[in-house]
Structure formats: C-alpha cells, structure tokens
PDB file of C-alpha atoms in Angstrom:
ATOM      1  CA  ASP A   1     102.512 108.031  82.518  1.00 67.00           C
ATOM      2  CA  GLY A   2     104.328 110.505  80.378  1.00 72.00           C
ATOM      3  CA  THR A   3     106.320 108.141  78.827  1.00 80.00           C
ATOM      4  CA  TRP A   4     105.445 107.184  74.591  1.00 81.00           C
ATOM      5  CA  TYR A   5     106.235 104.177  73.005  1.00 82.00           C
ATOM      6  CA  ASP A   6     106.940 103.066  69.260  1.00 81.00           C
ATOM      7  CA  LEU A   7     104.633  99.721  69.408  1.00 81.00           C
ATOM      8  CA  SER A   8     105.491  99.130  65.405  1.00 79.00           C
ATOM      9  CA  ASP A   9     106.963  96.292  65.914  1.00 82.00           C
ATOM     10  CA  TYR A  10     104.929  94.693  68.692  1.00 82.00           C
ATOM     11  CA  ARG A  11     101.754  94.842  66.633  1.00 81.00           C
ATOM     12  CA  ALA A  12     101.351  91.494  65.197  1.00 85.00           C
ATOM     13  CA  ALA A  13     102.329  90.146  68.722  1.00 85.00           C
ATOM     14  CA  HIS A  14      99.793  92.134  71.106  1.00 85.00           C
ATOM     15  CA  PRO A  15      97.385  90.088  72.715  1.00 82.00           C
ATOM     16  CA  GLY A  16      94.040  92.250  72.179  1.00 82.00           C
ATOM     17  CA  GLY A  17      95.118  92.467  68.716  1.00 84.00           C
ATOM     18  CA  LYS A  18      96.848  94.738  66.537  1.00 83.00           C
ATOM     19  CA  TRP A  19      93.758  96.709  65.931  1.00 84.00           C
ATOM     20  CA  LEU A  20      93.725  98.243  69.059  1.00 84.00           C
ATOM     21  CA  LEU A  21      96.999  99.284  69.078  1.00 82.00           C
ATOM     22  CA  ASP A  22      96.121 100.950  65.635  1.00 81.00           C
ATOM     23  CA  TYR A  23      93.040 102.373  67.343  1.00 81.00           C
ATOM     24  CA  SER A  24      94.824 104.283  69.797  1.00 79.00           C
ATOM     25  CA  TYR A  25      97.879 105.520  67.659  1.00 75.00           C
ATOM     26  CA  GLY A  26      99.285 109.090  68.482  1.00 72.00           C
ATOM     27  CA  LYS A  27      96.910 108.737  71.977  1.00 76.00           C
ATOM     28  CA  ASP A  28      97.807 108.646  75.513  1.00 77.00           C
ATOM     29  CA  VAL A  29      95.889 105.418  76.800  1.00 81.00           C
ATOM     30  CA  THR A  30      97.407 105.442  80.086  1.00 80.00           C
ATOM     31  CA  ALA A  31      94.173 105.289  81.986  1.00 78.00           C
ATOM     32  CA  ILE A  32      93.083 102.372  80.027  1.00 80.00           C
ATOM     33  CA  PHE A  33      96.301 100.660  80.130  1.00 82.00           C
ATOM     34  CA  LYS A  34      96.400 100.733  83.650  1.00 79.00           C
ATOM     35  CA  SER A  35      92.577  99.599  84.165  1.00 77.00           C
ATOM     36  CA  ILE A  36      93.020  96.671  81.687  1.00 80.00           C
ATOM     37  CA  HIS A  37      96.607  95.411  82.575  1.00 80.00           C
ATOM     38  CA  LEU A  38      95.243  95.550  86.428  1.00 75.00           C
ATOM     39  CA  PHE A  39      96.461  91.824  87.088  1.00 76.00           C
ATOM     40  CA  GLY A  40      99.104  91.482  84.682  1.00 78.00           C
ATOM     41  CA  GLN A  41     100.859  95.177  85.205  1.00 79.00           C
ATOM     42  CA  GLU A  42     104.472  93.454  86.092  1.00 82.00           C
ATOM     43  CA  GLU A  43     104.496  91.778  82.703  1.00 84.00           C
ATOM     44  CA  ALA A  44     103.124  94.391  80.976  1.00 84.00           C
ATOM     45  CA  ALA A  45     105.642  96.798  82.577  1.00 83.00           C
ATOM     46  CA  GLN A  46     108.543  94.105  81.104  1.00 87.00           C
ATOM     47  CA  LYS A  47     107.193  93.989  78.070  1.00 84.00           C
ATOM     48  CA  LEU A  48     107.184  98.213  77.661  1.00 84.00           C
ATOM     49  CA  GLN A  49     110.788  98.260  79.032  1.00 86.00           C
ATOM     50  CA  LYS A  50     111.893  96.435  76.170  1.00 87.00           C
ATOM     51  CA  LEU A  51     109.954  98.969  73.555  1.00 85.00           C
ATOM     52  CA  PRO A  52     111.738 102.219  72.273  1.00 84.00           C
ATOM     53  CA  VAL A  53     110.417 105.243  73.547  1.00 83.00           C
ATOM     54  CA  ILE A  54     109.276 108.217  71.232  1.00 79.00           C
ATOM     55  CA  ASP A  55     110.877 111.584  71.804  1.00 77.00           C
ATOM     56  CA  LEU A  56     107.863 114.070  73.394  1.00 71.00           C
ATOM     57  CA  ASP A  57     108.697 116.517  70.090  1.00 72.00           C
ATOM     58  CA  SER A  58     107.694 113.730  67.711  1.00 70.00           C
ATOM     59  CA  PRO A  59     104.862 115.086  65.339  1.00 67.00           C
ATOM     60  CA  VAL A  60     102.604 111.785  66.337  1.00 60.00           C
ATOM     61  CA  LEU A  61     102.264 113.349  69.733  1.00 60.00           C
ATOM     62  CA  GLN A  62     100.667 116.376  68.347  1.00 59.00           C
ATOM     63  CA  LYS A  63      97.221 114.414  67.696  1.00 53.00           C
ATOM     64  CA  PRO A  64      94.421 115.383  70.241  1.00 49.00           C
ATOM     65  CA  ASN A  65      94.252 112.999  73.169  1.00 42.00           C
ATOM     66  CA  VAL A  66      90.788 111.549  72.905  1.00 35.00           C
ATOM     67  CA  PHE A  67      91.001 109.172  75.851  1.00 38.00           C
ATOM     68  CA  THR A  68      91.298 111.860  78.397  1.00 36.00           C
ATOM     69  CA  ALA A  69      87.978 112.678  80.533  1.00 39.00           C
ATOM     70  CA  ASP A  70      86.964 116.278  80.846  1.00 39.00           C
ATOM     71  CA  PHE A  71      87.942 116.462  84.549  1.00 37.00           C
ATOM     72  CA  VAL A  72      91.769 115.868  83.766  1.00 42.00           C
ATOM     73  CA  PRO A  73      93.904 118.102  81.575  1.00 43.00           C
ATOM     74  CA  PRO A  74      95.180 116.318  78.559  1.00 47.00           C
ATOM     75  CA  THR A  75      98.972 116.904  79.718  1.00 49.00           C
ATOM     76  CA  THR A  76     101.555 114.036  79.525  1.00 48.00           C
ATOM     77  CA  GLY A  77     103.200 113.211  82.945  1.00 49.00           C
ATOM     78  CA  ARG A  78      99.774 113.287  84.487  1.00 52.00           C
ATOM     79  CA  GLU A  79      99.171 111.349  87.504  1.00 54.00           C
ATOM     80  CA  ILE A  80      96.453 108.543  86.880  1.00 62.00           C
ATOM     81  CA  GLU A  81      96.703 107.215  90.663  1.00 69.00           C
ATOM     82  CA  THR A  82      93.475 108.330  92.445  1.00 74.00           C
ATOM     83  CA  PRO A  83      92.089 107.498  95.783  1.00 80.00           C
ATOM     84  CA  PHE A  84      89.189 105.668  94.076  1.00 78.00           C
ATOM     85  CA  GLN A  85      91.625 103.473  91.927  1.00 76.00           C
ATOM     86  CA  GLN A  86      93.605 102.498  94.875  1.00 80.00           C
ATOM     87  CA  ASP A  87      90.343 101.607  96.739  1.00 84.00           C
ATOM     88  CA  LEU A  88      89.132  99.596  93.634  1.00 79.00           C
ATOM     89  CA  ARG A  89      92.608  97.752  93.163  1.00 79.00           C
ATOM     90  CA  ARG A  90      92.676  96.773  96.738  1.00 83.00           C
ATOM     91  CA  MET A  91      88.798  95.566  96.422  1.00 83.00           C
ATOM     92  CA  LEU A  92      89.823  93.953  93.219  1.00 80.00           C
ATOM     93  CA  THR A  93      93.029  91.954  94.369  1.00 80.00           C
ATOM     94  CA  SER A  94      91.886  91.179  97.663  1.00 82.00           C
ATOM     95  CA  ARG A  95      88.755  89.031  96.021  1.00 79.00           C
ATOM     96  CA  PHE A  96      90.988  87.718  93.135  1.00 79.00           C
ATOM     97  CA  ALA A  97      94.120  86.871  94.183  1.00 77.00           C
ATOM     98  CA  SER A  98      95.423  85.931  90.346  1.00 76.00           C
ATOM     99  CA  ARG A  99      94.227  86.077  86.966  1.00 71.00           C
ATOM    100  CA  GLU A 100      93.026  82.842  87.408  1.00 75.00           C
ATOM    101  CA  ASP A 101      90.709  83.756  90.223  1.00 75.00           C
ATOM    102  CA  PHE A 102      88.525  85.517  87.779  1.00 72.00           C
ATOM    103  CA  LYS A 103      87.702  82.989  85.542  1.00 79.00           C
ATOM    104  CA  ALA A 104      84.543  81.108  85.673  1.00 83.00           C
ATOM    105  CA  PRO A 105      85.190  77.804  86.802  1.00 86.00           C
ATOM    106  CA  LEU A 106      84.166  74.560  84.801  1.00 90.00           C
ATOM    107  CA  ASP A 107      80.708  73.700  86.944  1.00 92.00           C
ATOM    108  CA  HIS A 108      79.647  77.296  85.946  1.00 93.00           C
ATOM    109  CA  TRP A 109      80.063  76.602  82.365  1.00 93.00           C
ATOM    110  CA  VAL A 110      78.501  73.009  82.910  1.00 95.00           C
ATOM    111  CA  ARG A 111      75.237  74.963  84.188  1.00 96.00           C
ATOM    112  CA  ILE A 112      75.292  77.302  81.637  1.00 96.00           C
ATOM    113  CA  GLY A 113      75.424  74.194  79.097  1.00 96.00           C
ATOM    114  CA  LEU A 114      72.883  72.981  80.693  1.00 96.00           C
ATOM    115  CA  TRP A 115      70.292  75.777  80.923  1.00 94.00           C
ATOM    116  CA  ALA A 116      71.042  76.343  77.219  1.00 95.00           C
ATOM    117  CA  ALA A 117      70.350  72.881  76.369  1.00 95.00           C
ATOM    118  CA  ALA A 118      67.058  72.959  78.326  1.00 93.00           C
ATOM    119  CA  THR A 119      65.933  76.525  76.681  1.00 93.00           C
ATOM    120  CA  ALA A 120      66.875  75.167  73.162  1.00 93.00           C
ATOM    121  CA  TYR A 121      64.435  71.716  74.103  1.00 92.00           C
ATOM    122  CA  CYS A 122      61.861  73.836  75.125  1.00 92.00           C
ATOM    123  CA  TRP A 123      61.916  76.254  71.849  1.00 92.00           C
ATOM    124  CA  ASN A 124      62.082  73.299  69.837  1.00 92.00           C
ATOM    125  CA  GLY A 125      59.069  72.019  71.756  1.00 91.00           C
ATOM    126  CA  TRP A 126      57.331  75.330  70.985  1.00 91.00           C
ATOM    127  CA  PHE A 127      58.229  75.152  67.398  1.00 91.00           C
ATOM    128  CA  HIS A 128      56.116  71.761  67.450  1.00 92.00           C
ATOM    129  CA  GLY A 129      53.433  72.545  69.451  1.00 92.00           C
ATOM    130  CA  ASP A 130      54.139  70.832  72.730  1.00 91.00           C
ATOM    131  CA  VAL A 131      52.487  72.494  75.421  1.00 90.00           C
ATOM    132  CA  TYR A 132      54.578  71.337  78.001  1.00 89.00           C
ATOM    133  CA  ALA A 133      57.536  72.617  76.496  1.00 87.00           C
ATOM    134  CA  THR A 134      56.558  75.839  75.924  1.00 86.00           C
ATOM    135  CA  ALA A 135      55.311  76.231  79.763  1.00 88.00           C
ATOM    136  CA  ALA A 136      58.735  75.371  80.715  1.00 86.00           C
ATOM    137  CA  LEU A 137      60.257  78.165  78.814  1.00 81.00           C
ATOM    138  CA  PRO A 138      62.597  80.420  80.757  1.00 72.00           C
TER     139      PRO A 138
END
C-alpha cells in the first residue's frame, strides 16, 4: 500500500521461496500480496513491520510495474481495497474460518488414493489384455 520493503535478508526464510522474491524485485506486488495472504494477513503484516523500508526515491523503484492492471494507474500508495475484494473476503472467511479449514481432510485424500489405485489396476489390466479391467477404466 505504498510502502516498499527491503527483503534481501528475508529471501531464504520466505515460505513461498526466494525465487518469488527475486522475480518480484522492484515491482509493486500489493495486490498479489493481499490475495495470497488473505488468511494470514496479521502474520504477514507482523513480518513486514520487522523489515527495513526502502525510500521512495530509490533507483530500485524506477522499474516498470508489471503487476498493475490496465484500469489501475501505476502509482504507489493506491488503494487496493475494492468492493469486489471486500465481498470476496467476506465470502471466503464465512466459508473458511481458518487456514486449516481450506485444506483437504484425510477422507478426501483416502478417496483420491483409492481412485488412483483402481485406475492403475485397470490400466495394468488393459496392458495385459484383461477385457474386464479395460471396461472398468474411468
């Protein structure tokens, strides 16, 4: 939101990988940051407060802003909070109360594993000429 941070010392610790920070070097990633950290905004904000701030006159900030939509002027400090984003956040947080709620439960992974095993069995049957296994292929 108009504040630029020096993430040089944080690169190795970034959960998304240092390549992501390298890719976004010198670019305004406010919109992407807010969308990715939707459920961890407080944690992300706390980590940002610990990082050094870059002066707005820095040559790093003179690069083109590749993450700007055409309808939003590429200026620092622009407001990213839109009615659509507010509605989306309200909908997602009502459906998923916490970060753990949007992860697949164990029974889902068991069903995926059983389906994959059955598919592999059918393909193996097809390879060996088993008509019944071939007919059961999904």
